[in-house]
Coordinates of C-alpha atoms and ligand atoms in Angstrom, one line a residue:
Chain A
M739 CA 248.2 -27.1 -13.3
I740 CA 245.4 -27.5 -10.7
H741 CA 243.0 -25.4 -10.2
L742 CA 239.9 -25.7 -7.6
E743 CA 237.2 -23.1 -6.9
N744 CA 234.6 -23.8 -4.4
V745 CA 234.6 -27.9 -4.7
S746 CA 232.3 -29.8 -2.3
K747 CA 231.9 -33.4 -2.2
V748 CA 229.3 -35.1 -0.1
Y749 CA 229.2 -38.9 -0.5
P750 CA 225.9 -41.0 -1.3
N751 CA 225.6 -41.9 2.8
G752 CA 225.3 -37.7 4.1
T753 CA 229.0 -37.2 4.6
Q754 CA 230.5 -34.4 3.6
A755 CA 234.5 -35.3 2.9
V756 CA 235.4 -31.7 0.9
K757 CA 233.9 -28.5 2.1
N758 CA 233.9 -25.2 -0.1
L759 CA 237.4 -26.4 -1.2
T760 CA 239.6 -23.8 -3.2
L761 CA 243.1 -23.9 -4.2
D762 CA 245.9 -24.1 -7.1
I763 CA 249.1 -25.7 -7.4
A764 CA 251.4 -25.0 -10.1
D765 CA 253.2 -27.3 -12.0
G766 CA 256.3 -28.4 -10.9
E767 CA 255.4 -27.4 -7.4
F768 CA 256.0 -30.5 -4.8
V769 CA 253.2 -30.5 -2.3
F770 CA 252.7 -32.0 0.8
I771 CA 248.7 -32.9 2.0
V772 CA 248.8 -33.6 5.9
G773 CA 245.8 -33.5 8.4
P774 CA 243.8 -36.1 10.9
S775 CA 242.1 -39.4 9.8
G776 CA 239.3 -38.4 7.7
A777 CA 240.2 -34.8 6.7
G778 CA 239.2 -35.2 2.9
K779 CA 242.7 -36.1 1.7
S780 CA 242.2 -39.2 -0.2
T781 CA 238.5 -37.8 -1.2
F782 CA 241.0 -34.8 -2.8
L783 CA 243.2 -37.3 -4.2
K784 CA 239.8 -39.2 -6.0
L785 CA 238.4 -35.8 -7.4
L786 CA 241.5 -34.7 -9.1
I787 CA 241.8 -38.3 -10.4
R788 CA 238.0 -38.6 -11.3
E789 CA 237.2 -41.7 -9.4
E790 CA 234.4 -39.6 -7.4
K791 CA 232.9 -36.3 -8.7
A792 CA 232.4 -33.0 -7.2
D793 CA 228.9 -31.7 -6.3
S794 CA 229.4 -28.3 -7.3
G795 CA 232.4 -26.3 -8.0
S796 CA 235.1 -26.4 -10.4
I797 CA 238.2 -28.4 -11.0
H798 CA 240.5 -28.4 -13.9
V799 CA 243.6 -30.2 -14.0
N800 CA 246.0 -31.0 -16.8
G801 CA 244.0 -28.9 -19.3
H802 CA 240.7 -31.1 -18.7
N803 CA 237.7 -29.7 -17.1
L804 CA 236.8 -32.5 -14.9
M805 CA 233.1 -31.2 -14.4
T806 CA 232.2 -31.4 -17.9
M807 CA 234.5 -34.4 -19.0
S808 CA 232.5 -37.5 -20.5
R809 CA 233.4 -40.8 -19.0
R810 CA 235.0 -41.3 -22.4
R811 CA 237.6 -38.9 -22.0
V812 CA 238.7 -39.9 -18.1
P813 CA 241.4 -42.2 -19.7
Y814 CA 243.2 -39.5 -21.5
L815 CA 243.1 -37.4 -18.4
R816 CA 244.7 -40.4 -16.2
R817 CA 247.7 -40.9 -18.7
T818 CA 249.0 -37.5 -18.0
M819 CA 249.3 -38.6 -14.3
G820 CA 250.8 -41.6 -12.1
I821 CA 249.6 -42.5 -9.1
V822 CA 251.1 -45.0 -6.2
F823 CA 249.6 -46.7 -3.3
Q824 CA 249.9 -47.2 0.1
D825 CA 249.1 -50.6 -0.3
F826 CA 251.3 -50.9 -3.9
R827 CA 248.8 -52.4 -5.8
L828 CA 251.1 -54.7 -7.6
I829 CA 250.4 -58.5 -9.5
D830 CA 251.6 -60.7 -7.6
K831 CA 251.4 -63.4 -10.4
M832 CA 253.6 -61.4 -12.8
T833 CA 257.1 -60.4 -12.4
V834 CA 258.7 -56.9 -12.2
Y835 CA 258.8 -56.4 -15.5
D836 CA 255.9 -57.3 -16.2
N837 CA 254.2 -54.8 -13.5
V838 CA 256.0 -52.3 -14.5
A839 CA 255.5 -53.0 -18.3
F840 CA 252.0 -54.3 -17.9
A841 CA 251.2 -49.4 -17.7
M842 CA 252.5 -49.6 -21.0
R843 CA 250.9 -52.6 -22.8
V844 CA 247.2 -51.6 -21.6
T845 CA 247.7 -48.0 -22.8
G846 CA 248.3 -49.3 -26.1
H847 CA 252.5 -49.0 -26.4
S848 CA 254.4 -50.8 -28.7
E849 CA 256.5 -54.1 -27.3
Q850 CA 259.6 -51.8 -28.7
T851 CA 259.1 -49.1 -26.8
I852 CA 258.4 -50.9 -24.0
Q853 CA 261.5 -52.9 -23.7
K854 CA 263.6 -49.8 -24.0
R855 CA 262.0 -47.5 -21.5
V856 CA 261.6 -50.2 -18.9
P857 CA 265.0 -51.4 -17.5
L858 CA 265.8 -47.8 -17.8
V859 CA 262.9 -46.8 -15.3
L860 CA 263.7 -50.4 -13.1
R861 CA 267.2 -48.6 -13.0
L862 CA 266.0 -45.5 -12.2
V863 CA 264.6 -46.6 -9.1
G864 CA 267.3 -49.1 -8.6
L865 CA 265.9 -52.2 -9.8
G866 CA 267.7 -53.2 -12.4
D867 CA 269.0 -55.9 -10.9
K868 CA 265.7 -57.1 -10.0
S869 CA 263.3 -57.2 -13.0
Q870 CA 262.5 -60.6 -12.8
R871 CA 261.4 -61.9 -9.3
K872 CA 257.9 -61.4 -8.1
P873 CA 256.6 -59.2 -6.1
H874 CA 256.5 -61.0 -3.1
E875 CA 260.3 -62.0 -3.5
L876 CA 260.5 -57.8 -2.6
S877 CA 260.7 -56.4 0.8
G878 CA 257.9 -53.3 1.5
G879 CA 260.3 -50.7 0.4
E880 CA 261.3 -52.5 -3.0
Q881 CA 257.4 -53.0 -4.1
Q882 CA 257.2 -49.5 -3.5
R883 CA 259.7 -48.4 -5.7
V884 CA 258.0 -51.1 -8.3
S885 CA 254.7 -49.4 -8.1
L886 CA 256.7 -45.9 -8.4
A887 CA 258.3 -47.7 -11.7
R888 CA 254.9 -48.3 -12.5
A889 CA 253.2 -44.5 -12.0
I890 CA 256.3 -42.9 -13.8
I891 CA 256.7 -45.3 -16.8
N892 CA 254.4 -43.5 -18.9
K893 CA 256.1 -39.5 -18.3
P894 CA 253.1 -38.3 -16.4
S895 CA 253.4 -34.6 -15.7
L896 CA 251.5 -35.0 -12.2
L897 CA 252.5 -37.8 -9.8
I898 CA 250.0 -38.5 -7.0
A899 CA 250.7 -40.7 -4.2
D900 CA 248.3 -41.4 -1.1
E901 CA 250.6 -42.4 1.5
P902 CA 253.7 -44.2 0.3
T903 CA 255.3 -44.6 3.1
G904 CA 252.6 -46.5 5.4
N905 CA 253.2 -49.7 4.9
I906 CA 257.3 -49.1 4.7
D907 CA 259.3 -48.7 7.5
P908 CA 261.0 -45.1 8.2
E909 CA 264.5 -46.0 6.7
R910 CA 263.2 -46.9 3.4
S911 CA 260.6 -44.4 3.5
I912 CA 263.3 -41.6 3.3
E913 CA 264.8 -44.1 0.4
I914 CA 261.1 -43.7 -1.5
M915 CA 260.8 -40.0 -0.4
R916 CA 263.9 -39.2 -1.7
M917 CA 262.5 -40.8 -5.1
L918 CA 260.0 -38.7 -5.2
F919 CA 261.9 -35.6 -4.9
A920 CA 264.4 -37.2 -7.6
I921 CA 261.2 -37.3 -9.9
H922 CA 260.0 -33.5 -8.6
Q923 CA 263.6 -32.0 -9.9
K924 CA 262.9 -33.2 -13.5
G925 CA 260.0 -31.0 -13.6
T926 CA 256.9 -33.3 -12.4
T927 CA 254.3 -32.4 -10.1
V928 CA 254.4 -34.2 -7.1
I929 CA 251.2 -34.6 -4.7
V930 CA 252.0 -36.5 -1.4
V931 CA 249.7 -37.9 1.5
T932 CA 251.5 -38.6 4.6
H933 CA 250.8 -38.8 8.0
E934 CA 254.9 -38.6 8.5
H935 CA 255.1 -35.0 9.5
E936 CA 258.9 -36.0 10.2
L937 CA 259.4 -37.0 6.5
V938 CA 257.5 -33.4 6.2
R939 CA 260.0 -31.7 8.1
H940 CA 263.0 -33.2 6.6
F941 CA 262.5 -32.5 3.3
G942 CA 260.2 -29.6 3.1
G943 CA 258.2 -28.4 0.6
R944 CA 254.9 -26.9 0.1
V945 CA 252.1 -28.1 3.0
L946 CA 248.6 -28.5 2.7
S947 CA 247.0 -29.1 5.5
L948 CA 243.3 -30.7 5.7
K949 CA 240.7 -30.5 8.0
N950 CA 237.0 -31.1 7.7
G951 CA 237.4 -31.2 4.2
T952 CA 238.9 -27.8 3.6
V953 CA 242.1 -26.0 3.8
V954 CA 243.3 -25.1 7.4
S955 CA 246.8 -23.9 6.4
D956 CA 248.9 -23.7 3.3
T957 CA 252.7 -23.1 4.0
T958 CA 255.6 -23.0 1.4
L959 CA 259.0 -24.9 3.7
P960 CA 262.1 -24.3 1.7
I961 CA 263.2 -27.6 -0.1
R962 CA 266.3 -29.3 1.9
Y963 CA 268.1 -30.3 -1.0
G964 CA 270.8 -31.5 1.0
A965 CA 267.9 -33.9 2.8
V966 CA 267.5 -35.3 -0.2
K967 CA 271.5 -35.7 -1.3
N968 CA 272.3 -37.3 1.8
A969 CA 269.6 -39.5 2.0
S970 CA 270.7 -40.7 -1.8
A971 CA 274.0 -40.8 -0.5
Q972 CA 273.1 -42.8 2.7
K973 CA 271.6 -45.6 0.4
E974 CA 275.0 -45.2 -2.1
A975 CA 277.4 -45.9 1.1
P976 CA 278.5 -49.6 1.6
T977 CA 276.8 -51.1 4.3
S978 CA 279.4 -53.0 7.1
Chain B
M8 CA 228.6 -75.7 -9.1
K9 CA 229.2 -72.2 -9.5
L10 CA 227.5 -71.4 -6.2
S11 CA 229.6 -74.3 -4.6
G12 CA 233.0 -72.4 -5.7
L13 CA 231.9 -69.0 -5.4
P14 CA 233.9 -68.5 -2.0
Y15 CA 236.9 -70.7 -2.5
L16 CA 237.0 -67.9 -6.4
L17 CA 236.5 -65.0 -4.7
K18 CA 239.2 -65.8 -2.1
E19 CA 241.5 -66.9 -4.3
G20 CA 240.8 -64.4 -7.2
F21 CA 242.8 -63.5 -9.9
K22 CA 246.3 -65.3 -8.6
N23 CA 244.7 -68.4 -9.5
I24 CA 244.0 -68.8 -13.2
W25 CA 243.5 -72.8 -12.4
N26 CA 240.5 -72.1 -11.1
N27 CA 239.2 -69.5 -13.8
R28 CA 239.8 -72.6 -16.3
M29 CA 237.6 -74.3 -14.3
M30 CA 235.0 -71.6 -13.7
S31 CA 234.7 -71.7 -17.8
L32 CA 234.4 -75.4 -18.1
A33 CA 231.4 -75.6 -16.1
S34 CA 229.9 -72.6 -18.1
V35 CA 230.9 -74.6 -21.2
V36 CA 229.3 -77.6 -20.1
V37 CA 226.2 -75.5 -19.1
L38 CA 226.2 -73.7 -22.2
M39 CA 226.6 -76.8 -24.3
S40 CA 224.0 -78.9 -22.5
C41 CA 221.3 -75.8 -23.4
L42 CA 222.8 -75.9 -26.7
I43 CA 222.7 -80.1 -27.3
I44 CA 218.7 -79.4 -26.5
T45 CA 218.0 -76.1 -28.7
G46 CA 219.7 -78.0 -31.5
T47 CA 217.8 -81.2 -30.9
A48 CA 214.1 -79.9 -31.0
A49 CA 215.9 -77.6 -34.3
L50 CA 216.6 -81.6 -35.9
I51 CA 213.3 -83.0 -35.0
S52 CA 211.2 -80.0 -36.6
V53 CA 213.2 -80.0 -39.3
N54 CA 212.9 -84.1 -39.7
V55 CA 209.4 -83.8 -39.3
Q56 CA 208.5 -81.3 -41.6
T57 CA 210.4 -83.5 -43.8
L58 CA 208.5 -85.9 -43.1
I59 CA 205.0 -84.3 -44.2
A60 CA 206.9 -83.0 -47.2
G61 CA 207.2 -86.8 -48.4
I62 CA 203.9 -88.1 -47.1
G63 CA 202.7 -84.8 -49.4
D64 CA 204.0 -86.6 -52.2
D65 CA 202.5 -89.7 -51.6
N66 CA 199.2 -87.8 -51.1
E67 CA 197.2 -88.2 -53.9
I68 CA 193.0 -88.2 -53.7
T69 CA 191.1 -90.6 -56.3
V70 CA 188.6 -88.8 -57.8
Y71 CA 186.0 -91.9 -59.0
L72 CA 183.8 -90.9 -62.1
R73 CA 180.5 -93.1 -62.2
P74 CA 180.8 -96.5 -64.6
D75 CA 178.1 -95.0 -66.9
Y76 CA 179.9 -91.5 -67.3
S77 CA 181.3 -91.7 -71.4
D78 CA 185.0 -92.1 -71.8
V79 CA 185.1 -88.6 -74.1
D80 CA 183.0 -86.8 -70.9
S81 CA 186.0 -88.8 -68.7
I82 CA 188.5 -86.5 -70.8
A83 CA 186.8 -84.0 -71.2
L84 CA 186.5 -83.4 -66.8
S85 CA 190.3 -83.0 -66.8
G86 CA 189.8 -79.3 -67.4
S87 CA 186.9 -78.7 -64.7
L88 CA 189.0 -80.3 -62.6
S89 CA 192.4 -78.4 -63.3
A90 CA 190.8 -75.1 -63.6
I91 CA 190.0 -76.2 -59.2
P92 CA 192.6 -73.3 -57.6
N93 CA 193.6 -76.1 -55.0
V94 CA 194.2 -78.6 -57.7
E95 CA 197.9 -78.8 -58.2
S96 CA 198.1 -81.8 -60.6
C97 CA 195.3 -83.9 -62.2
H98 CA 196.0 -87.8 -63.8
F99 CA 193.6 -89.0 -66.0
R100 CA 193.2 -93.3 -65.8
S101 CA 191.3 -95.4 -67.8
R102 CA 188.7 -98.1 -66.2
T103 CA 191.0 -100.5 -68.7
E104 CA 193.6 -99.3 -66.6
V105 CA 191.7 -99.9 -63.4
L106 CA 191.0 -103.1 -64.3
Q107 CA 194.5 -104.3 -65.4
S108 CA 195.6 -103.6 -61.6
Y109 CA 192.9 -105.5 -60.2
Q110 CA 194.4 -108.8 -62.6
E111 CA 196.3 -111.0 -59.8
T112 CA 193.4 -110.3 -57.4
L113 CA 190.6 -111.3 -59.7
G114 CA 192.1 -114.1 -61.0
D115 CA 192.7 -115.0 -65.0
N116 CA 188.9 -115.7 -65.3
I117 CA 187.0 -113.3 -63.9
Y118 CA 189.8 -110.9 -65.7
A119 CA 188.5 -112.0 -68.6
A120 CA 184.8 -112.2 -67.8
M121 CA 184.9 -108.4 -66.9
Q122 CA 186.8 -107.0 -70.4
G123 CA 184.7 -104.3 -72.7
D124 CA 181.4 -104.0 -71.2
G125 CA 181.6 -105.9 -68.2
N126 CA 184.1 -103.5 -66.6
P127 CA 182.3 -102.4 -63.1
F128 CA 184.6 -99.8 -63.3
G129 CA 184.3 -96.5 -63.8
N130 CA 187.3 -93.8 -65.4
E131 CA 189.3 -92.6 -62.5
Y132 CA 191.6 -89.0 -61.8
K133 CA 194.5 -89.0 -59.3
I134 CA 194.8 -85.4 -58.1
R135 CA 197.3 -83.4 -55.9
L136 CA 196.2 -80.8 -54.2
H137 CA 198.3 -77.7 -52.9
D138 CA 197.2 -77.3 -49.5
L139 CA 195.7 -80.3 -47.8
S140 CA 194.1 -78.4 -45.3
L141 CA 191.5 -77.0 -48.0
Y142 CA 190.6 -80.4 -48.6
E143 CA 187.0 -80.4 -47.6
E144 CA 186.3 -77.4 -49.6
T145 CA 188.1 -78.7 -52.9
V146 CA 186.4 -81.9 -52.2
R147 CA 183.0 -80.1 -52.4
Q148 CA 183.8 -78.0 -55.5
I149 CA 184.7 -81.9 -57.3
N150 CA 181.6 -83.3 -56.2
A151 CA 179.9 -80.4 -57.7
L152 CA 181.0 -81.7 -60.9
S153 CA 179.4 -83.9 -63.5
G154 CA 180.1 -87.6 -63.3
V155 CA 181.9 -87.2 -60.3
D156 CA 180.7 -90.6 -58.1
K157 CA 183.1 -90.1 -55.0
V158 CA 185.7 -88.3 -53.2
S159 CA 189.1 -90.8 -51.8
D160 CA 189.8 -89.7 -48.2
R161 CA 192.8 -87.9 -47.5
S162 CA 195.5 -89.7 -44.9
D163 CA 195.2 -89.5 -41.6
I164 CA 199.0 -89.6 -41.2
A165 CA 199.4 -86.4 -43.5
E166 CA 196.9 -84.8 -40.6
K167 CA 198.5 -86.3 -37.9
L168 CA 201.8 -85.2 -38.7
T169 CA 200.3 -81.5 -39.7
R170 CA 199.6 -81.4 -36.1
L171 CA 202.8 -82.5 -34.9
D172 CA 204.7 -79.8 -37.3
Y173 CA 202.8 -77.1 -35.6
F174 CA 203.4 -78.3 -32.1
V175 CA 207.6 -79.2 -32.6
T176 CA 207.6 -75.7 -34.1
V177 CA 206.1 -74.3 -31.2
T178 CA 207.7 -76.1 -28.9
G179 CA 210.7 -75.6 -30.6
I180 CA 210.3 -71.7 -31.0
W181 CA 210.1 -71.7 -27.1
V182 CA 212.9 -74.1 -26.0
V183 CA 215.1 -71.4 -28.3
L184 CA 214.1 -68.4 -26.6
V185 CA 214.5 -69.5 -23.0
L186 CA 217.0 -71.8 -23.4
G187 CA 218.7 -68.6 -25.5
I188 CA 218.2 -66.3 -22.4
V189 CA 218.9 -68.8 -19.9
T190 CA 222.7 -69.2 -21.5
L191 CA 222.5 -66.2 -22.2
F192 CA 222.9 -65.0 -18.3
I193 CA 225.3 -68.6 -17.7
I194 CA 227.8 -66.7 -19.4
A195 CA 227.2 -63.7 -18.4
N196 CA 227.7 -63.9 -14.8
T197 CA 230.1 -66.3 -15.5
I198 CA 232.5 -63.4 -16.8
K199 CA 231.4 -61.3 -14.3
M200 CA 232.6 -63.5 -11.8
T201 CA 235.5 -63.3 -13.9
M202 CA 235.8 -59.7 -13.8
Y203 CA 235.3 -59.9 -10.0
A204 CA 238.4 -62.0 -9.5
R205 CA 240.5 -59.9 -11.8
R206 CA 239.1 -56.6 -10.3
F207 CA 242.6 -55.9 -8.9
E208 CA 244.1 -55.6 -12.0
I209 CA 241.4 -54.2 -13.7
S210 CA 241.6 -51.1 -11.1
I211 CA 245.2 -51.0 -12.3
M212 CA 244.4 -50.5 -16.1
K213 CA 241.9 -47.8 -15.2
S214 CA 244.1 -46.3 -13.1
V215 CA 246.6 -46.2 -15.6
G216 CA 244.7 -44.9 -18.3
A217 CA 243.2 -48.0 -20.4
T218 CA 240.5 -46.9 -21.9
N219 CA 237.3 -49.3 -21.4
A220 CA 237.5 -50.4 -25.0
F221 CA 241.3 -52.3 -23.7
V222 CA 239.7 -53.5 -20.5
R223 CA 236.9 -55.3 -22.0
I224 CA 238.8 -56.9 -24.7
P225 CA 240.0 -60.2 -22.5
F226 CA 236.8 -60.5 -21.1
M227 CA 234.8 -60.5 -24.7
V228 CA 237.6 -63.3 -25.8
E229 CA 236.6 -65.1 -23.3
A230 CA 233.4 -65.5 -23.4
M231 CA 233.2 -65.6 -27.0
A232 CA 235.6 -68.1 -27.0
I233 CA 233.4 -69.9 -24.4
G234 CA 230.6 -69.5 -26.6
L235 CA 232.1 -70.8 -29.5
F236 CA 233.7 -73.6 -27.7
S237 CA 230.3 -74.6 -26.5
G238 CA 228.9 -74.9 -29.6
L239 CA 231.4 -76.8 -31.7
I240 CA 231.3 -79.2 -28.9
A241 CA 227.3 -79.3 -28.8
S242 CA 227.4 -79.8 -32.4
L243 CA 229.9 -82.4 -32.7
A244 CA 227.7 -84.3 -29.9
L245 CA 224.7 -84.2 -32.2
I246 CA 226.5 -85.0 -35.4
A247 CA 228.3 -88.1 -34.0
L248 CA 224.6 -89.0 -32.5
Y249 CA 222.6 -88.1 -35.2
E250 CA 222.8 -91.3 -37.5
P251 CA 222.4 -93.7 -34.4
I252 CA 219.5 -92.1 -33.2
R253 CA 217.9 -91.7 -36.9
Q254 CA 218.6 -95.3 -37.4
A255 CA 216.9 -96.6 -33.9
A256 CA 214.1 -94.2 -34.6
S257 CA 213.3 -96.0 -38.2
G258 CA 213.3 -99.6 -36.8
I259 CA 210.2 -98.5 -34.8
I260 CA 208.4 -96.7 -37.1
G261 CA 209.5 -98.2 -40.7
M262 CA 208.6 -95.3 -42.8
I263 CA 211.3 -92.6 -41.0
Q264 CA 214.5 -94.1 -42.8
N265 CA 213.4 -92.9 -45.7
A266 CA 211.7 -89.7 -45.1
T267 CA 214.2 -88.4 -42.8
L268 CA 217.5 -86.4 -43.6
P269 CA 220.5 -88.4 -44.2
L270 CA 223.6 -87.5 -41.8
Q271 CA 225.6 -85.4 -44.7
N272 CA 222.3 -82.9 -45.1
I273 CA 221.9 -81.7 -41.9
W274 CA 226.0 -81.9 -40.6
L275 CA 227.0 -78.6 -41.8
P276 CA 224.2 -76.5 -40.6
T277 CA 224.0 -77.9 -37.3
L278 CA 228.1 -76.9 -37.3
L279 CA 227.4 -73.5 -38.2
A280 CA 224.3 -72.8 -36.4
L281 CA 225.3 -74.0 -33.0
S282 CA 229.2 -72.7 -33.1
G283 CA 227.7 -69.4 -34.7
S284 CA 225.0 -69.0 -31.8
G285 CA 227.4 -70.3 -29.2
L286 CA 229.7 -67.3 -30.5
L287 CA 226.5 -65.1 -30.4
I288 CA 225.5 -65.7 -26.8
G289 CA 229.2 -65.4 -26.0
L290 CA 229.2 -62.2 -27.4
L291 CA 226.1 -60.7 -26.0
G292 CA 226.6 -61.7 -22.7
G293 CA 229.7 -60.6 -22.1
M294 CA 228.8 -57.6 -23.0
L295 CA 225.8 -57.3 -20.7
S296 CA 228.7 -58.7 -17.9
V297 CA 231.2 -56.1 -18.8
T298 CA 229.7 -52.6 -19.3
R299 CA 228.2 -53.3 -16.7
Y300 CA 230.7 -54.1 -14.5
L301 CA 233.0 -51.0 -16.1
N302 CA 230.1 -48.6 -15.4
K303 CA 229.1 -49.4 -11.4
E304 CA 231.9 -51.2 -9.5
G305 CA 234.4 -51.1 -12.4
G306 CA 235.1 -47.4 -11.5
A307 CA 237.3 -47.9 -7.7
I308 CA 240.7 -47.1 -7.8
L309 CA 242.7 -45.5 -4.9
G310 CA 240.2 -48.0 -2.5
T311 CA 239.7 -46.6 1.3
Ligands
ATP1985 N1 233.2 -44.2 -0.5 C1 232.8 -43.7 0.6 N2 231.4 -43.5 1.5 C2 230.9 -42.5 2.5 N3 232.3 -41.8 3.0 C3 233.6 -42.2 2.3 C4 233.8 -43.3 1.7 N4 234.9 -42.5 1.6 C5 235.2 -41.7 2.7 N5 234.4 -41.5 3.5 C6 234.4 -40.5 4.2 O1 234.7 -39.4 3.8 C7 235.4 -38.9 5.1 C8 236.7 -38.3 4.2 O2 237.3 -39.4 4.0 P1 239.1 -39.5 3.3 O3 239.5 -40.7 3.0 O4 239.0 -38.8 2.4 O5 239.9 -38.9 4.7 P2 241.2 -39.1 4.4 O6 241.7 -38.1 4.9 O7 241.9 -40.2 3.9 O8 241.6 -40.0 6.3 P3 242.4 -41.0 6.2 O9 243.9 -40.6 6.5 O10 242.3 -42.1 7.2 O11 242.9 -41.8 5.1 C9 235.4 -39.4 6.0 O12 234.3 -39.1 7.1 C10 235.3 -40.4 5.7 O13 234.5 -41.9 6.7
MG1986 MG1 243.0 -41.3 3.3

């Protein structure tokens, strides 16, 4: 669960990126964050993952009080969430398998657990047959799916994605979105920052619109699971 | 070396393992040089001290008694000499023994003429002092005793070596201090560079919830490995060069050969001290830069 109340963030250079932000996101919601460039969308996500600390107000995420928590507790907050980046952030010298396993290795999982779970999640994102490839041998959409696999490998209750489809062509974007909805359907809270209103209209969900660091509209569209299924059907249909 | 490699390293970053290896090699070379210099200073100091100790052993002072001072009184004087605090030991040498030691120099005829009452020498005491630097005061005390004619001079070499030892010790401490700090910064800098080269991996580690302790491990291992390896190479170099240098030095000053430490006495302490210092410097240097990095730049995850 996410709860923000009167949160403000001013960067050291004086830019006020977030202003009196108050909002709640319940467990299991699917939320799009939209808004013009500079609206404070990324800053909002940075506050959630405690990359930045708010100047005032209160923030609670997955049972952690982010205003009072010590720096030493931050890793344990982060283990409750998965993060997907616009630029994938894959380690080029590692295979697909190792990139995903990396997230488990550095959080202290046993090699045995890793060997069981990684192939499973790679199959889930449709990359079961490409586990030994290097990232540069994959398409942009495939790279983002590796990134997605890494984000969910530690079973987070919250998935955060900052413009996950920003570097991917439209068709592949739908594929990624379909996967995000599939993860959501299994009970994970998903927050997606996007500029692509097409996608928002296509899938539906809660849409939070930010401007000048504050919420200007908050509407919930019905999620069109048909669209989700269609997208998956599209993908599985043989191409000719 | 490091500066010219910097732009290339920054560009290639973590992708190029070989590059990191070169960087580590460079810091090993510098660290090793510093440790060799430090080790050399320490070895010189230890040897000079041994030399002084050796000379101190030979450094007997002779107390000459007046020739007319009776044998009985002379022997009785041993109590008064021993009572002087700075006198470590005193050993009586009778006038007959003294004359005997000159037998060859004098020739049989003269020697025969000097037997008995013709003996021009007085009785003597060979004494050793606890502390050579209190020589003046001790001599004054000895001179105050009845029957004492004069006291021999102390050895000049001992005095000079005492001063040299002081110089070597003071210089040595400064060399160790300065080079220790220099090497600390070199290794801290190397680790900082490595962390910068791997900042991408570090940011991913932190984004998935790796603790600082976990992120720190590979860099600490690297820092300590660099330190230990440098220490090992430095001590091996010193051990290999020790005997040839000792031989060469003994060619110049004859006495050095016997009064200095042989290789078997110094190789283990040298190995342990230099490897240990290397490891310690690696540990400190690594901690310095890793902690600083993780608390500052290492926080960025999402980027812009
Ligand atoms: N590290 C920073 N230091 C100073 N100012 C910053 C920093 N990061 C962001 N800003 C400023 O804060 C404001 C909000 O930035 P933010 O990145 O949150 O916007 P955004 O909504 O994600 O924009 P975009 O759609 O372009 O990604 C902008 O004016 C930006 O210039
Ligand atoms: Mg942004």
